[in-house]
Amino acid sequence: MSKKGILIVISGPSGAGKGTICKALLERNEYYLSISATTRSPRKGEEDGINYYFLDRDEFKTKIEEDDFLEYAEVYGNLYGTPRSKVQDMLDSGKDVILEIDIQGALRVKDKVDDGVFIFILPPSMEELKQRIIKRGSETPESLMTRFKSAYQEINYVSKYNYAVVNDTVDKAVRKIESILIAEKCRVDRIKEKILDSKEGLIHEQLYD
Ligand code: 5GP
């Protein structure tokens, strides 16, 4: 994959607050948030093409066969996948792209995209995580328990990520992620070619971003 933008993967257990953090990040920055496809039914207020592309299982499977997904995973009985071509187009056009995906999906992306930035969102405590999952109120008691148990196990995967950000307040978490991205854009392995170009007096404008 040749890229100009940075691929940012925001992941972590259900209830850690990934969605809220991504929303706040987008209000303050010019990132592109990838819209996933899913076989789960829309929740109240969710719209096709805005929150997700809602597909049936057959449609989703056709897309898998056509290799349309950068990654996909089964999460709590539903399939979720990241549309590959839109993400690639955005990166090629210089946009930084956020994927808000589960841990299985994040690890698959990590195998394919070695210069992505992988950020794990941690809840402030397990008790807080439980309360957040309950407060969501969109789940049955059984699925609440499943989500809580798997969230507990998923925390172990933090060691596979580049960064861990505790979501104690959304504002603090967002500021930490913004700082991570500022630092990533200064990494020599990302900007080496631009610096070498600039030796001839041709200062690349992206060095000043
Ligand atoms: P929800 O059904 O609550 O919207 O999402 C359930 C889980 O699926 C969340 O952890 C969310 O991050 C994850 N998810 C959403 N889109 C994708 C995707 O495209 N790929 C993967 N692997 N997970 C996703």
PDB file of C-alpha atoms and ligand atoms in Angstrom:
ATOM      1  CA  MET A   1       0.000   0.000   0.000  1.00  0.00           C
ATOM      2  CA  SER A   2       1.551   3.346  -0.977  1.00  0.00           C
ATOM      3  CA  LYS A   3       0.268   5.981   1.377  1.00  0.00           C
ATOM      4  CA  LYS A   4       0.410   9.651   2.097  1.00  0.00           C
ATOM      5  CA  GLY A   5      -2.083   9.809   4.957  1.00  0.00           C
ATOM      6  CA  ILE A   6      -1.672   7.883   8.214  1.00  0.00           C
ATOM      7  CA  LEU A   7      -3.872   4.919   9.061  1.00  0.00           C
ATOM      8  CA  ILE A   8      -4.986   5.235  12.683  1.00  0.00           C
ATOM      9  CA  VAL A   9      -6.601   2.201  14.286  1.00  0.00           C
ATOM     10  CA  ILE A  10      -8.604   2.929  17.422  1.00  0.00           C
ATOM     11  CA  SER A  11      -9.560  -0.229  19.180  1.00  0.00           C
ATOM     12  CA  GLY A  12     -10.265  -1.720  22.585  1.00  0.00           C
ATOM     13  CA  PRO A  13     -13.006  -3.499  24.457  1.00  0.00           C
ATOM     14  CA  SER A  14     -16.683  -2.787  24.082  1.00  0.00           C
ATOM     15  CA  GLY A  15     -17.660  -0.005  26.516  1.00  0.00           C
ATOM     16  CA  ALA A  16     -14.198   1.593  26.680  1.00  0.00           C
ATOM     17  CA  GLY A  17     -15.571   4.615  24.832  1.00  0.00           C
ATOM     18  CA  LYS A  18     -14.002   4.252  21.365  1.00  0.00           C
ATOM     19  CA  GLY A  19     -17.070   5.655  19.615  1.00  0.00           C
ATOM     20  CA  THR A  20     -17.321   8.759  21.798  1.00  0.00           C
ATOM     21  CA  ILE A  21     -13.601   9.435  21.450  1.00  0.00           C
ATOM     22  CA  CYS A  22     -13.722   9.103  17.647  1.00  0.00           C
ATOM     23  CA  LYS A  23     -16.697  11.452  17.447  1.00  0.00           C
ATOM     24  CA  ALA A  24     -14.875  14.072  19.537  1.00  0.00           C
ATOM     25  CA  LEU A  25     -11.677  13.612  17.485  1.00  0.00           C
ATOM     26  CA  LEU A  26     -13.610  14.292  14.274  1.00  0.00           C
ATOM     27  CA  GLU A  27     -15.182  17.454  15.669  1.00  0.00           C
ATOM     28  CA  ARG A  28     -11.708  18.928  16.177  1.00  0.00           C
ATOM     29  CA  ASN A  29      -9.694  17.457  13.303  1.00  0.00           C
ATOM     30  CA  GLU A  30      -9.830  16.729   9.595  1.00  0.00           C
ATOM     31  CA  TYR A  31      -9.608  12.958   9.813  1.00  0.00           C
ATOM     32  CA  TYR A  32     -11.691  10.597   7.713  1.00  0.00           C
ATOM     33  CA  LEU A  33     -13.603   8.020   9.794  1.00  0.00           C
ATOM     34  CA  SER A  34     -14.061   4.838   7.817  1.00  0.00           C
ATOM     35  CA  ILE A  35     -17.679   3.608   7.661  1.00  0.00           C
ATOM     36  CA  SER A  36     -17.804  -0.139   8.245  1.00  0.00           C
ATOM     37  CA  ALA A  37     -20.185  -2.678   6.797  1.00  0.00           C
ATOM     38  CA  THR A  38     -22.104  -4.866   9.229  1.00  0.00           C
ATOM     39  CA  THR A  39     -24.743  -7.570   9.293  1.00  0.00           C
ATOM     40  CA  ARG A  40     -26.138  -6.322  12.613  1.00  0.00           C
ATOM     41  CA  SER A  41     -29.507  -4.551  12.555  1.00  0.00           C
ATOM     42  CA  PRO A  42     -29.525  -0.770  12.864  1.00  0.00           C
ATOM     43  CA  ARG A  43     -30.084   0.576  16.388  1.00  0.00           C
ATOM     44  CA  LYS A  44     -32.496   3.428  16.984  1.00  0.00           C
ATOM     45  CA  GLY A  45     -31.232   6.550  15.222  1.00  0.00           C
ATOM     46  CA  GLU A  46     -28.608   4.746  13.141  1.00  0.00           C
ATOM     47  CA  GLU A  47     -28.633   5.377   9.394  1.00  0.00           C
ATOM     48  CA  ASP A  48     -27.371   3.309   6.485  1.00  0.00           C
ATOM     49  CA  GLY A  49     -24.277   4.869   4.935  1.00  0.00           C
ATOM     50  CA  ILE A  50     -23.716   7.140   7.939  1.00  0.00           C
ATOM     51  CA  ASN A  51     -23.174   4.880  10.947  1.00  0.00           C
ATOM     52  CA  TYR A  52     -22.648   1.662   9.019  1.00  0.00           C
ATOM     53  CA  TYR A  53     -23.488   0.069   5.686  1.00  0.00           C
ATOM     54  CA  PHE A  54     -26.122  -2.395   6.834  1.00  0.00           C
ATOM     55  CA  LEU A  55     -25.905  -5.567   4.737  1.00  0.00           C
ATOM     56  CA  ASP A  56     -27.456  -8.989   4.970  1.00  0.00           C
ATOM     57  CA  ARG A  57     -25.159 -11.986   5.450  1.00  0.00           C
ATOM     58  CA  ASP A  58     -25.225 -12.960   1.770  1.00  0.00           C
ATOM     59  CA  GLU A  59     -24.281  -9.459   0.640  1.00  0.00           C
ATOM     60  CA  PHE A  60     -21.495  -9.398   3.212  1.00  0.00           C
ATOM     61  CA  LYS A  61     -20.192 -12.807   2.089  1.00  0.00           C
ATOM     62  CA  THR A  62     -20.121 -11.686  -1.545  1.00  0.00           C
ATOM     63  CA  LYS A  63     -17.970  -8.733  -0.494  1.00  0.00           C
ATOM     64  CA  ILE A  64     -15.617 -11.102   1.363  1.00  0.00           C
ATOM     65  CA  GLU A  65     -15.311 -13.248  -1.790  1.00  0.00           C
ATOM     66  CA  GLU A  66     -14.599 -10.157  -3.877  1.00  0.00           C
ATOM     67  CA  ASP A  67     -11.851  -9.180  -1.414  1.00  0.00           C
ATOM     68  CA  ASP A  68     -13.565  -5.866  -0.724  1.00  0.00           C
ATOM     69  CA  PHE A  69     -12.532  -5.715   2.938  1.00  0.00           C
ATOM     70  CA  LEU A  70      -9.213  -4.611   4.378  1.00  0.00           C
ATOM     71  CA  GLU A  71     -10.275  -6.725   7.368  1.00  0.00           C
ATOM     72  CA  TYR A  72     -13.441  -8.254   8.721  1.00  0.00           C
ATOM     73  CA  ALA A  73     -14.393 -10.083  11.892  1.00  0.00           C
ATOM     74  CA  GLU A  74     -17.335 -11.695  13.596  1.00  0.00           C
ATOM     75  CA  VAL A  75     -18.161  -9.735  16.741  1.00  0.00           C
ATOM     76  CA  TYR A  76     -20.921 -10.988  19.074  1.00  0.00           C
ATOM     77  CA  GLY A  77     -22.578 -12.981  16.270  1.00  0.00           C
ATOM     78  CA  ASN A  78     -22.480 -10.244  13.618  1.00  0.00           C
ATOM     79  CA  LEU A  79     -20.001  -9.607  10.834  1.00  0.00           C
ATOM     80  CA  TYR A  80     -18.199  -6.269  10.622  1.00  0.00           C
ATOM     81  CA  GLY A  81     -15.766  -5.206   7.894  1.00  0.00           C
ATOM     82  CA  THR A  82     -13.706  -2.237   6.725  1.00  0.00           C
ATOM     83  CA  PRO A  83     -14.226  -1.325   3.036  1.00  0.00           C
ATOM     84  CA  ARG A  84     -10.764  -1.430   1.494  1.00  0.00           C
ATOM     85  CA  SER A  85     -11.036   0.876  -1.530  1.00  0.00           C
ATOM     86  CA  LYS A  86     -12.452   3.925   0.262  1.00  0.00           C
ATOM     87  CA  VAL A  87      -9.761   3.705   2.936  1.00  0.00           C
ATOM     88  CA  GLN A  88      -7.049   3.399   0.267  1.00  0.00           C
ATOM     89  CA  ASP A  89      -8.441   6.348  -1.748  1.00  0.00           C
ATOM     90  CA  MET A  90      -8.510   8.559   1.328  1.00  0.00           C
ATOM     91  CA  LEU A  91      -4.939   7.640   2.327  1.00  0.00           C
ATOM     92  CA  ASP A  92      -3.745   8.231  -1.242  1.00  0.00           C
ATOM     93  CA  SER A  93      -5.369  11.653  -1.231  1.00  0.00           C
ATOM     94  CA  GLY A  94      -3.359  12.533   1.885  1.00  0.00           C
ATOM     95  CA  LYS A  95      -6.137  12.200   4.465  1.00  0.00           C
ATOM     96  CA  ASP A  96      -5.458  10.546   7.796  1.00  0.00           C
ATOM     97  CA  VAL A  97      -7.956   7.724   8.191  1.00  0.00           C
ATOM     98  CA  ILE A  98      -9.415   6.398  11.449  1.00  0.00           C
ATOM     99  CA  LEU A  99     -10.670   2.831  11.787  1.00  0.00           C
ATOM    100  CA  GLU A 100     -12.762   2.261  14.903  1.00  0.00           C
ATOM    101  CA  ILE A 101     -12.760  -1.528  15.025  1.00  0.00           C
ATOM    102  CA  ASP A 102     -12.595  -4.476  17.380  1.00  0.00           C
ATOM    103  CA  ILE A 103      -9.385  -6.152  18.515  1.00  0.00           C
ATOM    104  CA  GLN A 104      -9.453  -9.123  16.083  1.00  0.00           C
ATOM    105  CA  GLY A 105      -9.831  -6.686  13.171  1.00  0.00           C
ATOM    106  CA  ALA A 106      -7.084  -4.402  14.494  1.00  0.00           C
ATOM    107  CA  LEU A 107      -4.637  -7.306  14.697  1.00  0.00           C
ATOM    108  CA  ARG A 108      -5.445  -8.281  11.106  1.00  0.00           C
ATOM    109  CA  VAL A 109      -4.794  -4.735   9.921  1.00  0.00           C
ATOM    110  CA  LYS A 110      -1.519  -4.763  11.869  1.00  0.00           C
ATOM    111  CA  ASP A 111      -0.345  -7.775   9.847  1.00  0.00           C
ATOM    112  CA  LYS A 112      -1.013  -5.895   6.593  1.00  0.00           C
ATOM    113  CA  VAL A 113      -0.172  -2.272   7.346  1.00  0.00           C
ATOM    114  CA  ASP A 114       3.138  -1.962   9.127  1.00  0.00           C
ATOM    115  CA  ASP A 115       3.166   1.830   9.392  1.00  0.00           C
ATOM    116  CA  GLY A 116      -0.318   2.166  10.874  1.00  0.00           C
ATOM    117  CA  VAL A 117      -0.750   3.712  14.326  1.00  0.00           C
ATOM    118  CA  PHE A 118      -2.464   1.301  16.691  1.00  0.00           C
ATOM    119  CA  ILE A 119      -4.119   2.875  19.724  1.00  0.00           C
ATOM    120  CA  PHE A 120      -5.792   0.851  22.471  1.00  0.00           C
ATOM    121  CA  ILE A 121      -8.503   2.610  24.474  1.00  0.00           C
ATOM    122  CA  LEU A 122      -8.625   1.497  28.108  1.00  0.00           C
ATOM    123  CA  PRO A 123     -11.525   2.138  30.486  1.00  0.00           C
ATOM    124  CA  PRO A 124     -10.543   3.911  33.740  1.00  0.00           C
ATOM    125  CA  SER A 125     -11.527   0.746  35.678  1.00  0.00           C
ATOM    126  CA  MET A 126     -13.298  -2.556  35.104  1.00  0.00           C
ATOM    127  CA  GLU A 127     -16.204  -1.370  37.284  1.00  0.00           C
ATOM    128  CA  GLU A 128     -16.574   1.735  35.120  1.00  0.00           C
ATOM    129  CA  LEU A 129     -16.473  -0.448  31.996  1.00  0.00           C
ATOM    130  CA  LYS A 130     -19.295  -2.609  33.400  1.00  0.00           C
ATOM    131  CA  GLN A 131     -21.401   0.467  34.162  1.00  0.00           C
ATOM    132  CA  ARG A 132     -20.831   1.845  30.657  1.00  0.00           C
ATOM    133  CA  ILE A 133     -21.902  -1.411  29.026  1.00  0.00           C
ATOM    134  CA  ILE A 134     -25.028  -1.507  31.225  1.00  0.00           C
ATOM    135  CA  LYS A 135     -25.853   2.183  30.593  1.00  0.00           C
ATOM    136  CA  ARG A 136     -25.888   1.602  26.866  1.00  0.00           C
ATOM    137  CA  GLY A 137     -29.135  -0.262  27.501  1.00  0.00           C
ATOM    138  CA  SER A 138     -29.318  -1.671  23.999  1.00  0.00           C
ATOM    139  CA  GLU A 139     -28.380  -5.218  25.019  1.00  0.00           C
ATOM    140  CA  THR A 140     -30.143  -8.163  26.646  1.00  0.00           C
ATOM    141  CA  PRO A 141     -28.802  -9.264  30.108  1.00  0.00           C
ATOM    142  CA  GLU A 142     -27.150 -12.240  28.376  1.00  0.00           C
ATOM    143  CA  SER A 143     -25.336 -10.173  25.775  1.00  0.00           C
ATOM    144  CA  LEU A 144     -24.304  -7.673  28.471  1.00  0.00           C
ATOM    145  CA  MET A 145     -22.602 -10.523  30.323  1.00  0.00           C
ATOM    146  CA  THR A 146     -20.920 -11.775  27.113  1.00  0.00           C
ATOM    147  CA  ARG A 147     -19.651  -8.288  26.311  1.00  0.00           C
ATOM    148  CA  PHE A 148     -18.344  -7.769  29.825  1.00  0.00           C
ATOM    149  CA  LYS A 149     -16.557 -11.136  29.957  1.00  0.00           C
ATOM    150  CA  SER A 150     -14.911 -10.679  26.581  1.00  0.00           C
ATOM    151  CA  ALA A 151     -13.966  -7.075  27.441  1.00  0.00           C
ATOM    152  CA  TYR A 152     -12.188  -8.443  30.516  1.00  0.00           C
ATOM    153  CA  GLN A 153     -10.141 -10.867  28.401  1.00  0.00           C
ATOM    154  CA  GLU A 154      -9.535  -8.384  25.600  1.00  0.00           C
ATOM    155  CA  ILE A 155      -7.581  -6.025  27.881  1.00  0.00           C
ATOM    156  CA  ASN A 156      -4.676  -8.524  27.592  1.00  0.00           C
ATOM    157  CA  TYR A 157      -4.192  -7.559  23.938  1.00  0.00           C
ATOM    158  CA  VAL A 158      -3.003  -4.088  24.867  1.00  0.00           C
ATOM    159  CA  SER A 159       0.613  -5.276  24.501  1.00  0.00           C
ATOM    160  CA  LYS A 160       0.144  -5.705  20.729  1.00  0.00           C
ATOM    161  CA  TYR A 161      -0.580  -1.987  20.263  1.00  0.00           C
ATOM    162  CA  ASN A 162       1.712   1.018  19.872  1.00  0.00           C
ATOM    163  CA  TYR A 163      -0.146   3.231  22.347  1.00  0.00           C
ATOM    164  CA  ALA A 164      -2.591   2.862  25.251  1.00  0.00           C
ATOM    165  CA  VAL A 165      -4.902   5.732  26.149  1.00  0.00           C
ATOM    166  CA  VAL A 166      -7.085   5.649  29.271  1.00  0.00           C
ATOM    167  CA  ASN A 167     -10.518   7.107  28.655  1.00  0.00           C
ATOM    168  CA  ASP A 168     -11.016   8.798  32.026  1.00  0.00           C
ATOM    169  CA  THR A 169     -12.338  11.955  30.409  1.00  0.00           C
ATOM    170  CA  VAL A 170     -13.052  12.226  26.688  1.00  0.00           C
ATOM    171  CA  ASP A 171     -11.254  15.545  26.412  1.00  0.00           C
ATOM    172  CA  LYS A 172      -8.047  14.188  27.973  1.00  0.00           C
ATOM    173  CA  ALA A 173      -8.154  11.053  25.828  1.00  0.00           C
ATOM    174  CA  VAL A 174      -8.671  13.101  22.659  1.00  0.00           C
ATOM    175  CA  ARG A 175      -5.786  15.421  23.522  1.00  0.00           C
ATOM    176  CA  LYS A 176      -3.519  12.419  24.068  1.00  0.00           C
ATOM    177  CA  ILE A 177      -4.463  10.950  20.686  1.00  0.00           C
ATOM    178  CA  GLU A 178      -3.899  14.307  18.975  1.00  0.00           C
ATOM    179  CA  SER A 179      -0.438  14.443  20.591  1.00  0.00           C
ATOM    180  CA  ILE A 180       0.351  10.896  19.448  1.00  0.00           C
ATOM    181  CA  LEU A 181      -0.503  11.869  15.881  1.00  0.00           C
ATOM    182  CA  ILE A 182       1.566  15.048  15.993  1.00  0.00           C
ATOM    183  CA  ALA A 183       4.535  12.942  17.139  1.00  0.00           C
ATOM    184  CA  GLU A 184       3.887  10.273  14.486  1.00  0.00           C
ATOM    185  CA  LYS A 185       4.001  12.935  11.755  1.00  0.00           C
ATOM    186  CA  CYS A 186       7.493  13.943  12.927  1.00  0.00           C
ATOM    187  CA  ARG A 187       8.902  10.419  12.783  1.00  0.00           C
ATOM    188  CA  VAL A 188      11.951  10.364  10.571  1.00  0.00           C
ATOM    189  CA  ASP A 189      10.928   7.111   8.866  1.00  0.00           C
ATOM    190  CA  ARG A 190       7.718   8.816   7.723  1.00  0.00           C
ATOM    191  CA  ILE A 191       9.232  12.061   6.479  1.00  0.00           C
ATOM    192  CA  LYS A 192      12.759  11.047   5.423  1.00  0.00           C
ATOM    193  CA  GLU A 193      12.059  11.519   1.710  1.00  0.00           C
ATOM    194  CA  LYS A 194      10.487  14.903   2.247  1.00  0.00           C
ATOM    195  CA  ILE A 195      13.519  16.029   4.242  1.00  0.00           C
ATOM    196  CA  LEU A 196      15.905  14.811   1.525  1.00  0.00           C
ATOM    197  CA  ASP A 197      13.887  16.709  -1.109  1.00  0.00           C
ATOM    198  CA  SER A 198      14.085  19.812   1.007  1.00  0.00           C
ATOM    199  CA  LYS A 199      17.923  19.701   0.946  1.00  0.00           C
ATOM    200  CA  GLU A 200      17.716  21.212  -2.552  1.00  0.00           C
ATOM    201  CA  GLY A 201      15.823  24.161  -1.143  1.00  0.00           C
ATOM    202  CA  LEU A 202      12.545  22.539  -1.995  1.00  0.00           C
ATOM    203  CA  ILE A 203      10.875  22.514   1.423  1.00  0.00           C
ATOM    204  CA  HIS A 204       7.932  20.198   1.263  1.00  0.00           C
ATOM    205  CA  GLU A 205       4.828  21.929   2.566  1.00  0.00           C
ATOM    206  CA  GLN A 206       3.794  18.824   4.503  1.00  0.00           C
ATOM    207  CA  LEU A 207       6.833  19.243   6.749  1.00  0.00           C
ATOM    208  CA  TYR A 208       5.037  22.255   8.198  1.00  0.00           C
ATOM    209  CA  ASP A 209       1.735  20.460   8.952  1.00  0.00           C
TER     210      ASP A 209
HETATM  211  P1  5GP B   1     -21.413  -2.065  17.655  1.00  0.00           P
HETATM  212  O1  5GP B   1     -22.300  -3.176  17.202  1.00  0.00           O
HETATM  213  O2  5GP B   1     -21.555  -1.788  19.132  1.00  0.00           O
HETATM  214  O3  5GP B   1     -21.552  -0.832  16.792  1.00  0.00           O
HETATM  215  O4  5GP B   1     -19.907  -2.559  17.438  1.00  0.00           O
HETATM  216  C1  5GP B   1     -19.470  -3.748  18.012  1.00  0.00           C
HETATM  217  C2  5GP B   1     -17.963  -3.858  17.860  1.00  0.00           C
HETATM  218  O5  5GP B   1     -17.622  -3.998  16.479  1.00  0.00           O
HETATM  219  C3  5GP B   1     -17.205  -2.629  18.362  1.00  0.00           C
HETATM  220  O6  5GP B   1     -16.094  -3.103  19.136  1.00  0.00           O
HETATM  221  C4  5GP B   1     -16.735  -1.960  17.095  1.00  0.00           C
HETATM  222  O7  5GP B   1     -15.512  -1.260  17.298  1.00  0.00           O
HETATM  223  C5  5GP B   1     -16.525  -3.163  16.201  1.00  0.00           C
HETATM  224  N1  5GP B   1     -16.493  -2.818  14.771  1.00  0.00           N
HETATM  225  C6  5GP B   1     -17.179  -1.842  14.111  1.00  0.00           C
HETATM  226  N2  5GP B   1     -16.851  -1.823  12.817  1.00  0.00           N
HETATM  227  C7  5GP B   1     -15.918  -2.787  12.630  1.00  0.00           C
HETATM  228  C8  5GP B   1     -15.167  -3.245  11.497  1.00  0.00           C
HETATM  229  O8  5GP B   1     -15.266  -2.766  10.383  1.00  0.00           O
HETATM  230  N3  5GP B   1     -14.308  -4.287  11.716  1.00  0.00           N
HETATM  231  C9  5GP B   1     -14.148  -4.861  12.932  1.00  0.00           C
HETATM  232  N4  5GP B   1     -13.258  -5.857  13.037  1.00  0.00           N
HETATM  233  N5  5GP B   1     -14.827  -4.450  14.014  1.00  0.00           N
HETATM  234  C10 5GP B   1     -15.694  -3.427  13.879  1.00  0.00           C
END
